[in-house]
XYZ file of C-alpha atoms in Angstrom:
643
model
C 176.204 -64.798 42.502
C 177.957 -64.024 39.361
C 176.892 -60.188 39.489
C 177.934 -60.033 43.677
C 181.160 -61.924 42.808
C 182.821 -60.121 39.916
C 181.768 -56.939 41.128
C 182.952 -53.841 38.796
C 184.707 -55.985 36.099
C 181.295 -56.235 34.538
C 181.663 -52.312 33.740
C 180.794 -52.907 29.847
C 177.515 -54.858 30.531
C 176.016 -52.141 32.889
C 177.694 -53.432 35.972
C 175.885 -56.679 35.961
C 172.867 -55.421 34.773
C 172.309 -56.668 30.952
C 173.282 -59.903 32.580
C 170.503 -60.191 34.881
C 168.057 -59.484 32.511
C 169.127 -62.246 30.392
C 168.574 -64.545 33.113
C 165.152 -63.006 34.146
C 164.237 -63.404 30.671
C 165.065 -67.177 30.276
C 163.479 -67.475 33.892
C 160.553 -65.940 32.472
C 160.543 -67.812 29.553
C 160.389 -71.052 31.318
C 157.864 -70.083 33.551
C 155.383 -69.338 31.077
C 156.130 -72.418 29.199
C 155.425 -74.272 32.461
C 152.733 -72.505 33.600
C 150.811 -72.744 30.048
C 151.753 -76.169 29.493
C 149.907 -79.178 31.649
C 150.690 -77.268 34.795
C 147.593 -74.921 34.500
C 145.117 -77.664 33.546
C 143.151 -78.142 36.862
C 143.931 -81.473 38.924
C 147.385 -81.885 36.789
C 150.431 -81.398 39.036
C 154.102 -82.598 39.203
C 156.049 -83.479 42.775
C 159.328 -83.546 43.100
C 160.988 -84.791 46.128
C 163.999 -86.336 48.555
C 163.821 -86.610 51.855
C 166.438 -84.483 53.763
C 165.777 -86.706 57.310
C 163.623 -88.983 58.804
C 163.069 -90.097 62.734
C 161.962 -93.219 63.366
C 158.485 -93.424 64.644
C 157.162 -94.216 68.492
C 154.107 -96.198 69.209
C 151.486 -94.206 69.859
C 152.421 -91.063 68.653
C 154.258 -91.331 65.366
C 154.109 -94.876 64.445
C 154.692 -93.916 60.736
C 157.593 -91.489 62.118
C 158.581 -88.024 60.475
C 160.243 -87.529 57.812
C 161.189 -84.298 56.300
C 161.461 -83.242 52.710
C 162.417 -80.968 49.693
C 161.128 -80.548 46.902
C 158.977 -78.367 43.946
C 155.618 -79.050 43.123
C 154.356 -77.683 40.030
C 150.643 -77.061 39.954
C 148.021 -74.936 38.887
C 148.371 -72.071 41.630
C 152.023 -71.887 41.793
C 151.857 -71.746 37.727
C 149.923 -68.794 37.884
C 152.288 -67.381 40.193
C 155.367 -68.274 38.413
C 153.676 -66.201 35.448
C 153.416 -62.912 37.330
C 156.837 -63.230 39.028
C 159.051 -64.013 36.012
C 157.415 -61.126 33.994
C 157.239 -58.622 36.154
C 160.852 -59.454 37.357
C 161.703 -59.407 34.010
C 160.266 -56.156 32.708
C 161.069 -54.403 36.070
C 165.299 -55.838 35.551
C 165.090 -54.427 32.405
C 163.898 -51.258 33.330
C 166.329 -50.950 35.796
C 168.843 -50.589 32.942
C 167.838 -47.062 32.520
C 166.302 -46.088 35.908
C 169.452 -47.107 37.856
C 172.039 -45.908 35.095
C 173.803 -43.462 37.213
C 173.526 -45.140 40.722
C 176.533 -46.579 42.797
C 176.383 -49.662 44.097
C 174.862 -51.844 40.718
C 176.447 -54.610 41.533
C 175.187 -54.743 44.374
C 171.437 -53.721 43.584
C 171.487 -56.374 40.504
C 173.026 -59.256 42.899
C 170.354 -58.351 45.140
C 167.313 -58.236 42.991
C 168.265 -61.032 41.405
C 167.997 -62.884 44.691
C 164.951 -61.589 45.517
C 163.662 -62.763 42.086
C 165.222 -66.135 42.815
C 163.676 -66.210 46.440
C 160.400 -65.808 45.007
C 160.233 -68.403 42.463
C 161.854 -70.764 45.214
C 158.726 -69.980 47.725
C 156.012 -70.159 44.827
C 156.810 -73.927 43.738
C 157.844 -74.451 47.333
C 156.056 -78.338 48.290
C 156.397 -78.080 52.396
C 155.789 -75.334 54.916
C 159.714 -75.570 55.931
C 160.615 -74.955 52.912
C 158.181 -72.607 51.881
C 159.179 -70.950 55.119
C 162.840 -70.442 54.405
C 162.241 -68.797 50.944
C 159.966 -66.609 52.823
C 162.429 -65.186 55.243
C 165.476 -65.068 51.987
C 162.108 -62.549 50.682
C 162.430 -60.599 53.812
C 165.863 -60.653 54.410
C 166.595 -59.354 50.200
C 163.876 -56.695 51.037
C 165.896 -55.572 53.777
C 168.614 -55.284 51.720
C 166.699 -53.427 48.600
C 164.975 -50.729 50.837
C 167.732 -49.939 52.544
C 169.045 -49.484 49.495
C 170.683 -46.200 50.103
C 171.699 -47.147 53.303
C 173.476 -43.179 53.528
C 170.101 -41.838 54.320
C 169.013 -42.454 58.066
C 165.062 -42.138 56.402
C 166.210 -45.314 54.128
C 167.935 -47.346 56.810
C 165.117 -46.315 59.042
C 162.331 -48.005 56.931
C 164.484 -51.102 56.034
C 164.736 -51.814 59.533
C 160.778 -51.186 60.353
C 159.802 -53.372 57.229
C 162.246 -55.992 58.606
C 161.344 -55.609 62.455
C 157.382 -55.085 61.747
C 157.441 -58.566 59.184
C 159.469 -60.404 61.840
C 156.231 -59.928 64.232
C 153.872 -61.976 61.194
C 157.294 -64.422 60.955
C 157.356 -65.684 63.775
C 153.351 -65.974 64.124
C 153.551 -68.096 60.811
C 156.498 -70.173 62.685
C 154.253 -70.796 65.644
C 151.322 -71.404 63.008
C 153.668 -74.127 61.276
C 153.696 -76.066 64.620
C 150.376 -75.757 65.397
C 149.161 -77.768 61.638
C 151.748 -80.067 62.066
C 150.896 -80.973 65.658
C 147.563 -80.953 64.212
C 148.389 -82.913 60.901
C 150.877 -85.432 62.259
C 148.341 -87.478 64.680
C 144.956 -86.731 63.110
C 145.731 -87.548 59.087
C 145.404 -90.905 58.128
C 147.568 -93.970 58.908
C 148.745 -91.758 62.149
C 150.184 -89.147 60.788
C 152.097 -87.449 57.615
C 154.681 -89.998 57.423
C 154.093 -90.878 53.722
C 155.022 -87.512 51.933
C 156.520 -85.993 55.112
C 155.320 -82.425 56.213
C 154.215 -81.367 52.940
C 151.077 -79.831 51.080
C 150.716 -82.697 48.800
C 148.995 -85.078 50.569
C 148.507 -88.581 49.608
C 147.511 -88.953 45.855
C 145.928 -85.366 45.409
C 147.517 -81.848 45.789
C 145.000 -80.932 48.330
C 144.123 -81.857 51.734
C 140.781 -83.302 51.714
C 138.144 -81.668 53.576
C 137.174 -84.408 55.359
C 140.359 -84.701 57.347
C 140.979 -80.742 57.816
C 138.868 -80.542 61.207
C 137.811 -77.796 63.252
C 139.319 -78.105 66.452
C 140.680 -74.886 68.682
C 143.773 -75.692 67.553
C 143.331 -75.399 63.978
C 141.789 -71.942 64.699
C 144.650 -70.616 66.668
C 146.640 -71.955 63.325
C 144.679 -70.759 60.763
C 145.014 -67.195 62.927
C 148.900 -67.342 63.035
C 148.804 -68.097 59.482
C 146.567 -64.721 59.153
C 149.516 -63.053 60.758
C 152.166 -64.081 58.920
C 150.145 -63.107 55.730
C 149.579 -59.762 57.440
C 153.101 -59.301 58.059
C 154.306 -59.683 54.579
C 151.269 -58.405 52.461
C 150.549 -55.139 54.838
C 147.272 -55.596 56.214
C 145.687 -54.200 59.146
C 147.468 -53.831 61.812
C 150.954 -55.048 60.375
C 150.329 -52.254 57.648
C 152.376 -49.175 58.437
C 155.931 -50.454 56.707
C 154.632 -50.615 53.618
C 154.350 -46.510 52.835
C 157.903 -46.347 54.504
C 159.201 -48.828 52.260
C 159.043 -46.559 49.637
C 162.409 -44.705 50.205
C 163.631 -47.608 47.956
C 164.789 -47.508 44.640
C 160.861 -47.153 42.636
C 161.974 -50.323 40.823
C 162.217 -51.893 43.874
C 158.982 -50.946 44.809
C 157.729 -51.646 41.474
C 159.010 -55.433 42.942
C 157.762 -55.662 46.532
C 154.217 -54.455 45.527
C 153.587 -56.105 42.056
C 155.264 -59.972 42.304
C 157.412 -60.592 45.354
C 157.207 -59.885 48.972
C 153.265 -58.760 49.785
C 152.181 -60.780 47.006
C 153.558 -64.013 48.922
C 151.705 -63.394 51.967
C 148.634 -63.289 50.182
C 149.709 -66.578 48.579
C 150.279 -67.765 51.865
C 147.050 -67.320 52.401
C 145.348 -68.735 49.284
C 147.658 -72.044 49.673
C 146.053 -72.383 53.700
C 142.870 -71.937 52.094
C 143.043 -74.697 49.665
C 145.324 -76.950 51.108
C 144.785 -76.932 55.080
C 141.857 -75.282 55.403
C 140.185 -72.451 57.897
C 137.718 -72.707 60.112
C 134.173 -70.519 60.067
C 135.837 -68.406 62.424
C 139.259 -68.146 61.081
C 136.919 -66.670 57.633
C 135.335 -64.449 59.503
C 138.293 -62.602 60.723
C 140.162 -63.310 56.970
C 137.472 -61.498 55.661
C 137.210 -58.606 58.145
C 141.082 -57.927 58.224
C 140.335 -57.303 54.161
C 137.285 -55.676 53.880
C 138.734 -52.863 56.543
C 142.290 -52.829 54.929
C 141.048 -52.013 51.943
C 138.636 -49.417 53.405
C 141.223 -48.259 55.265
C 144.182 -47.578 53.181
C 142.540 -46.060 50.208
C 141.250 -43.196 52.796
C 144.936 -42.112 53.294
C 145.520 -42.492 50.022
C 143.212 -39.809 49.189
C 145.060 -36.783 50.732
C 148.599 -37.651 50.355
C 151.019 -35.824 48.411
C 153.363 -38.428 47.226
C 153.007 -40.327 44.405
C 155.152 -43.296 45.378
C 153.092 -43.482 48.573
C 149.958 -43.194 47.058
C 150.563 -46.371 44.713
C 151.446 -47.946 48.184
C 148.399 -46.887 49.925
C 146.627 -48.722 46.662
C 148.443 -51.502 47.086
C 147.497 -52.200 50.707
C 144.235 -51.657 49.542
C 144.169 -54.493 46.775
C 145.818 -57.143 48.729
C 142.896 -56.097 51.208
C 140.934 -57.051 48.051
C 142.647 -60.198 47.754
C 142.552 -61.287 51.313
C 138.639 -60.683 51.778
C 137.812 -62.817 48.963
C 140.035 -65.598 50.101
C 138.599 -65.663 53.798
C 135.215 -65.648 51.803
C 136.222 -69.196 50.878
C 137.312 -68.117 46.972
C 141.184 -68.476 47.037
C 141.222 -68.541 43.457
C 139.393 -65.780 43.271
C 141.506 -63.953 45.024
C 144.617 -64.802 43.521
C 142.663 -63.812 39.967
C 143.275 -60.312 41.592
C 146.695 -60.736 42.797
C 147.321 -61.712 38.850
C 145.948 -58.913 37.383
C 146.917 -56.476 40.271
C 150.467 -57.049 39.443
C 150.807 -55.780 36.251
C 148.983 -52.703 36.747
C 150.378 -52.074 39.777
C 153.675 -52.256 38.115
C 152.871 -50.137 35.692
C 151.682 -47.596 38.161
C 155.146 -48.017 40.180
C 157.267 -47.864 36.798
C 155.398 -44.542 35.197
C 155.780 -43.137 38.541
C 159.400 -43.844 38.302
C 159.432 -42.028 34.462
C 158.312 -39.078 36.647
C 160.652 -39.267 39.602
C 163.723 -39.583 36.691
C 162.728 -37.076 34.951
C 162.129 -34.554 37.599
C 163.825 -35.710 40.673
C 160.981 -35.526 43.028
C 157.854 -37.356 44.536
C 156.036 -34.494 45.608
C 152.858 -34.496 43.665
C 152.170 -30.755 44.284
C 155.089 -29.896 42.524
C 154.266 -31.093 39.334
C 152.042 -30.750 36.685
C 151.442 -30.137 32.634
C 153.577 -33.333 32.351
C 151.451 -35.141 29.565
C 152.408 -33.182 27.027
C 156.276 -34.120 27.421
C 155.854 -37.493 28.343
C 152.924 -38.485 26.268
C 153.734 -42.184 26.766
C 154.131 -42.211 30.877
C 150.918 -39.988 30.704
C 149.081 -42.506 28.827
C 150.527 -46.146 30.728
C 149.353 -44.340 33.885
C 146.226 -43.354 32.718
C 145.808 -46.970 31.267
C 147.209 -48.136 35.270
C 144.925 -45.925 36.774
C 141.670 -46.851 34.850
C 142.656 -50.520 35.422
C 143.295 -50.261 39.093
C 140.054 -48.386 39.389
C 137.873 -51.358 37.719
C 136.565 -49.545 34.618
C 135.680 -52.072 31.599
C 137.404 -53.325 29.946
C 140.540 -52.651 31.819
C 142.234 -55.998 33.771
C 141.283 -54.682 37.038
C 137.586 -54.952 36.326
C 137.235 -58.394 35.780
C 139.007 -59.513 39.004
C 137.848 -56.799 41.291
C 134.251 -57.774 40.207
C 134.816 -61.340 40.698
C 135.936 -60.442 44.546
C 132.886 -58.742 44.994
C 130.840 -60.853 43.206
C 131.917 -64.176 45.355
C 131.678 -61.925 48.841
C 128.003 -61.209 47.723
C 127.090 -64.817 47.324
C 128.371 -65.672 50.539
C 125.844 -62.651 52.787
C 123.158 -64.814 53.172
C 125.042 -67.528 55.073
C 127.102 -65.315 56.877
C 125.558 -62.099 57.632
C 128.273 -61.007 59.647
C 130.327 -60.123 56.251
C 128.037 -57.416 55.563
C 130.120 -54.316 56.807
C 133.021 -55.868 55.482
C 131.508 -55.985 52.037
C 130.248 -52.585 52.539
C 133.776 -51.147 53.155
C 135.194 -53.377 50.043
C 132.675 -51.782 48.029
C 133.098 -48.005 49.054
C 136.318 -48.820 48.412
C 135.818 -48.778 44.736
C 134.576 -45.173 44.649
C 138.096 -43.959 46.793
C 140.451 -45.489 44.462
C 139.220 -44.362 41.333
C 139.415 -40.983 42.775
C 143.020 -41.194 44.453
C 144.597 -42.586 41.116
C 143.095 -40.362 38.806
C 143.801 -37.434 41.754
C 147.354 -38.371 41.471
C 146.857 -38.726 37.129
C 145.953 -34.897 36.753
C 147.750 -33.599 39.466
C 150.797 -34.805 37.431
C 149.925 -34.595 33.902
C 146.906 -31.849 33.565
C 147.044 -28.381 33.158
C 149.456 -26.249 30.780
C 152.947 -25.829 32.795
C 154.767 -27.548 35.200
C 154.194 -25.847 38.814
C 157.568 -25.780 40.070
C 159.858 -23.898 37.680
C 163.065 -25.018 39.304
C 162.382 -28.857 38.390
C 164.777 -30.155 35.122
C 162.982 -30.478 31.999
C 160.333 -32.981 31.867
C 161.374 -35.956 29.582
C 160.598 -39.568 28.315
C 163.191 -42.283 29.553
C 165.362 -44.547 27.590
C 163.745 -46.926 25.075
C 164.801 -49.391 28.218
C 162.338 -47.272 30.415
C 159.898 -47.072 27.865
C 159.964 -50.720 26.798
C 158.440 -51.958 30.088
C 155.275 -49.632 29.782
C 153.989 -50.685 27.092
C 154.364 -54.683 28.008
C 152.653 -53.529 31.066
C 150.032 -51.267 29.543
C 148.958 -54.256 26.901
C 148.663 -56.749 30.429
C 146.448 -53.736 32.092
C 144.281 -53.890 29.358
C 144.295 -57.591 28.160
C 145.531 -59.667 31.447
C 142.038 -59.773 32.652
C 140.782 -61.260 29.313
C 143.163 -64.700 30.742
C 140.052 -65.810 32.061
C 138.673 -66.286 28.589
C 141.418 -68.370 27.763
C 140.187 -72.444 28.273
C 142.989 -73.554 30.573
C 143.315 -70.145 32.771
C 139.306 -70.743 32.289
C 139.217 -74.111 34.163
C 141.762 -73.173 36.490
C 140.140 -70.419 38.246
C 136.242 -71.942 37.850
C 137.251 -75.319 38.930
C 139.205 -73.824 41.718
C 142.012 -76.193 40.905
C 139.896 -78.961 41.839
C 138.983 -77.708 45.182
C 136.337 -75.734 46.759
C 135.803 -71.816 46.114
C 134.520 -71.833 42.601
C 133.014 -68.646 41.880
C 129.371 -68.037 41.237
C 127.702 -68.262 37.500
C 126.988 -64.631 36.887
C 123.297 -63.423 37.098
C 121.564 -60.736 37.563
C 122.425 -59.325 41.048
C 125.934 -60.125 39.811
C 125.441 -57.307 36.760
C 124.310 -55.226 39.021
C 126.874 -55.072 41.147
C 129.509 -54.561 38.532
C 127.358 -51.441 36.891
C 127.123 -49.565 40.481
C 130.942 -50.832 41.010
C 131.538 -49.056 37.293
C 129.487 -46.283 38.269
C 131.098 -45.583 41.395
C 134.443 -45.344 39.557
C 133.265 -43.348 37.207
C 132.369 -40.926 40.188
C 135.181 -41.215 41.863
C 137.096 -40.421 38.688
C 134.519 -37.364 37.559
C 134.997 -36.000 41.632
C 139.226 -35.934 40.710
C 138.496 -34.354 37.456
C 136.432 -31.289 38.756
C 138.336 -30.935 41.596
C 142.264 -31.883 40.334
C 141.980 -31.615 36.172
C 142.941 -28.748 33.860
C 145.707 -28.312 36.277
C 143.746 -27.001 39.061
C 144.961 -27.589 42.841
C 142.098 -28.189 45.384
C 142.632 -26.187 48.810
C 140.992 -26.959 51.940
C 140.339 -23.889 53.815
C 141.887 -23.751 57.458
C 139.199 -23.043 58.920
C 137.049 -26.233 57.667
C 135.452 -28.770 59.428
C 137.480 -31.417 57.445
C 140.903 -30.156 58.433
C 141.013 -32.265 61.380
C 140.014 -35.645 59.175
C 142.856 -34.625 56.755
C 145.222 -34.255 59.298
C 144.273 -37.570 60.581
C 144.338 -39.173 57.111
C 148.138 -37.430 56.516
C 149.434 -38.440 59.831
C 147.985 -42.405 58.888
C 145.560 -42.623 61.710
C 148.823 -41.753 63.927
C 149.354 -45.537 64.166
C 152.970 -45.106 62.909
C 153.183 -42.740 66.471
C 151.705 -45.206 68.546
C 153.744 -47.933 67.848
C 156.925 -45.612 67.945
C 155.175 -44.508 71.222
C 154.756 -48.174 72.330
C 158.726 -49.017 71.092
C 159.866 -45.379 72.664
C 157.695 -46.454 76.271
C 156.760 -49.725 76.651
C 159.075 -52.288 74.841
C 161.862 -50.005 76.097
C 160.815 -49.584 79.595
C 160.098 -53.573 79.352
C 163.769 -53.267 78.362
C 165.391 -51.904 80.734
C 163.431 -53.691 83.672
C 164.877 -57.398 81.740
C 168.286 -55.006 81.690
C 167.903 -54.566 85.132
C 167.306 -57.758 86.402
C 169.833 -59.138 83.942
C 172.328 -56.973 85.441
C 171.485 -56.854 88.900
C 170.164 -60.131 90.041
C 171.148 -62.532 87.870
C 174.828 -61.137 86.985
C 174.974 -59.443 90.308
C 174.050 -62.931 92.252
C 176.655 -64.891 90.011
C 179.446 -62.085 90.323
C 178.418 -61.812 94.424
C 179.103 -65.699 94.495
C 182.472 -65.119 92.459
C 183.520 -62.308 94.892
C 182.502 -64.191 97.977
C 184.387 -67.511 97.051
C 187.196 -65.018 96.196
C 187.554 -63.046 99.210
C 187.185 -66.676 101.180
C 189.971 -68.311 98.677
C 192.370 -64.939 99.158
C 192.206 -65.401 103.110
C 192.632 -69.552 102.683
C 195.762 -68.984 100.479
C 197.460 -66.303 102.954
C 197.295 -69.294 105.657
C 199.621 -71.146 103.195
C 202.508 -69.689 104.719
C 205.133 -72.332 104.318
C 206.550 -72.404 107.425
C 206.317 -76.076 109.199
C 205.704 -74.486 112.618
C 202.645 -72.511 111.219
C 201.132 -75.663 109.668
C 202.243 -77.576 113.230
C 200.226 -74.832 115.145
C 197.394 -75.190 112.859
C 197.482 -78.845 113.311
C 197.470 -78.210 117.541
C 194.865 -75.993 117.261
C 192.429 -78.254 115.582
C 193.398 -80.846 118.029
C 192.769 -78.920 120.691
C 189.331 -77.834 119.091
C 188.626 -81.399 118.117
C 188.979 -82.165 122.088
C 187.014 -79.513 123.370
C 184.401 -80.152 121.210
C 184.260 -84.167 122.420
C 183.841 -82.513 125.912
C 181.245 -80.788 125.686
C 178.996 -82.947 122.799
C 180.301 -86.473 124.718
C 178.061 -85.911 127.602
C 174.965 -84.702 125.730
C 174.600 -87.568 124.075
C 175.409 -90.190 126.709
C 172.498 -88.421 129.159
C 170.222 -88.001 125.331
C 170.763 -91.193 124.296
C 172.255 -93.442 127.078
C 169.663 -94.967 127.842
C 168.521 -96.212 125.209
């Protein structure tokens, strides 16, 4: 608010900007404190409420009556969270110092972020779904704002408004989901209903519903799938996917943002918090776990062709949450958000090196670059360091986590076969994104000489840019090694006192993670004979895999059907409610208004204000009046004389 309100006058700290990172940086600072204090010892957890209203109750229905609050709750999961959205917010504001420097509009892009920031922390320590839902829309609504960023560019307004539009579909399926729990909640939890703690995740004594009073009715499955929407919506998954790629005509800090700590990371949150605190039903898993075993199939194959690099970090990114999302419809929420915790630093650091790259040169188009590592030795090296962590190579963060996803699926085949293919995808998967990433790496930073001659002289950022990488690169390396740590330890292997503890590793386990290394290492090996040394594979035209490629460039063409469906059915749909609108429900109030008009306009000429007019008028209907008697008189004395 400061920052929006005072506008330019804060010319001497960077617009705004050295002030916003000194209040990301105490934000961050007290979220670590909380978050490694008793908050992330399993079972501990602080509530903090008043009740904005309560209704009385009605016998039968609500006896207990509703009542409605606000408040935080501090626990394990939302400490975890508050860790990666204070630091990443941090290091990504302070990058901005640098990457930003010579945009218009700072005061406005600081005011903004900072909100978004704020949003975030708001929905993470949220303790009802109302409230939890309101932060989530302030997310959307500030990454409206933030894409849109340069709102000059039709291409930038364009994909602020999908990403807004395409979100509001999972919204309002969360809204609907919101109803459908409470409905659910309110006359099957004990005592009649929620009337204790009001609408609210804490529930009774314990932070977590009890599993004995979650049920598995219909309706809870038609929840549990609205809440799959919502999650969908916000973290990009299959089919709510194709505004995430667009989003990128943001500012790459922004991106950096939206992909790493804030808006897809909540829907995956979303989902985790369902898990352990409402619950899902066998079926609701099932499709949890197929929407994220095909996402992350499924984006990491267009990530393999496309030429920018902004777009392939979002391709990844779709990719990982797919990741995430599997292993919390698997039933291992914590597992899942082990991998949203490690994902987010890497991923930042993927975004932010990017972003070295795009300041340096002033493009995104892979293909243009090249013999960068020798000028930017440190962005060459954080990527790298991003790259091998994203692809799951020991003892980078990624490893750990993805291993523990695939790990927990595993255990679950034999009592559910159906997650087979699923698991399948996840783990061919592995071999793509190692060789995207490290695709992108030495299409970049290999070979002897920039390609295009024309581009400025490659350089390192500002000590501000330059800063953030290497905070990130030490969490790529080490953030996995959290699980080590006793409290982080008990956290995610006590599931926060719930269930989805993750299996004691044996030997299939091992197993698993040496064919997920040595897929990787394939995947990496296939980029380096075909990318490295500053070499630039060409399909030939005439090849059977040109159509595929086309396919995999033009994203499946799912970004054409839905314009399609916009362009010819919602608009058609349009016009037929315009129609209708127009025509029979205006035109039968207007036809009303112009027949009572034309009837009033003859009725007032009558009033001519002459006494022998009105005189005649009152003859007339006399004379009427009489004639009528005549002739009605006699029908009824012979109809009814008689009787």
């Amino acid at each position: 608010m400061i920052i929006g309100v005072t506008g330019t006058r804060l010319r001497r700290f960077e617009y705004g900007g050295w002030i916003a990172v000194a209040l990301s940086g105490a934000a961050m600072v007290v979220g670590v404190l909380i978050a490694f204090g008793e908050a992330m010892s399993p079972g501990n957890y602080t509530n903090v409420q008043i009740t904005w209203f309560h209704v009385a109750g009605a016998p039968g229905t609500f006896p207990n009556g509703f009542t409605l609050v606000m408040g935080t709750l501090v626990d394990p999961i939302s400490s975890l969270m508050l860790v990666v959205v204070t630091v990443v917010g941090f290091v990504v504001m302070l990058y901005s110092i640098g990457y930003m420097h010579h945009d218009k509009g700072l005061p406005r892009y600081y005011a903004e972020l900072s909100l978004f920031l704020a949003a975030m922390n708001g929905l993470v320590i949220s303790n009802n779904l109302i409230e939890f839902f309101l932060f989530w829309e302030l997310v959307g609504l500030c990454s409206y704002f933030l894409i849109g960023f340069y709102y000059e560019k039709p291409s930038a307004a364009s994909a602020a408004k999908e990403a807004f539009l395409v979100t509001r579909i999972g919204d309002i399926m969360f809204l609907l989901g919101i109803f459908l729990y409470f409905s659910h909640y309110a006359t099957a939890g004990p005592n009649g209903g929620w009337a204790a703690n009001g609408f609210v995740f804490v529930h009774g004594t314990t932070p977590f519903l009890a599993p004995s009073i979650r049920g598995s009715s219909t309706l809870i499955t038609v929840a549990g799938i609205m809440i799959l929407g919502g999650a969908a919506g916000k973290s990009a998954q299959f089919p709510l996917h194709v505004w995430l790629p667009d989003a990128m005509e943001g500012p790459t800090t922004v991106s950096a943002l939206i992909h790493a700590a804030t808006m897809v990371a909540a829907g995956v949150y979303l989902l985790a918090v369902a898990s352990l605190f409402l619950g899902f039903t066998s079926f609701d898993s099932l499709v949890i776990v197929a929407i994220g075993g095909f996402t992350a199939f499924f984006a990491a194959t267009m990530a393999v062709v496309h030429p920018d690099i902004k777009r392939v970090i979002a391709y990844s990114t779709i990719s990982q949450l797919g990741y995430m999302v599997l292993a919390i419809g698997a039933g291992f929420a914590m597992v899942g958000l082990y991998h949203l915790f490690t994902h987010a630093f890497f991923k930042a650091l993927l975004f932010l090196a990017a972003g070295s790259v795009i300041h340096a040169l002033g493009t995104q188009d892979l293909f243009k670059m090249g013999g960068l590592k020798k000028p930017m030795k440190l962005t060459a090296a954080a990527f790298a360091i991003g790259g091998l962590a994203l692809a799951g190579i020991p003892p980078f963060a990624g490893f750990w986590s993805k291993d523990d996803v695939l790990s927990s699926v595993y255990s679950q085949l034999g009592a559910h076969p159906a997650y087979w293919p699923f698991f399948v995808m996840a783990f061919a998967a592995v071999f793509l994104t190692a060789y995207y990433i490290f695709r992108a790496w030495f299409l970049a930073f290999s070979g002897d000489r920039i390609r295009d001659p024309t581009l400025p002289a490659a350089h390192e950022g500002p000590w501000v840019m330059q800063v953030p990488l290497v905070i990130l690169s030490a969490f790529a390396v080490g953030a996995g090694l959290f699980v080590f740590l006793p409290g982080f330890q008990g956290l995610l292997l006590g599931g926060a006192g719930v269930a989805g503890i993750p299996p004691a590793y044996g030997t299939a386990d091992v197993f698993l993670s040496a064919v997920s290394v040595l897929l990787a290492a394939g995947g990496i090996g296939l980029a380096a004979l075909l990318w490295g040394n500053g070499r630039v594979f060409s399909l030939a035209d005439s090849s059977v895999a040109q159509p595929l490629r086309r396919l995999l460039l033009h994203r499946y063409y799912f970004k054409v059907g839905y314009d399609w469906i916009g362009a010819k059915g919602v608009y058609t749909v349009s016009r037929a409610a315009d129609f209708f609108d127009r025509y029979v429900i205006d035109g039968t109030v207007h036809g009303l208004e112009r027949m009572f008009g034309a009837m009033s306009d003859r009725l007032r000429r009558m009033q001519s204000g002459l006494v022998s007019d009105y005189a005649a008028y009152i003859v007339a209907g006399l004379l009427g009046l009489f004639a009528i008697l005549l002739v009605v008189a006699p029908f009824l004395i012979a109809r009814f004389g008689g009787s």
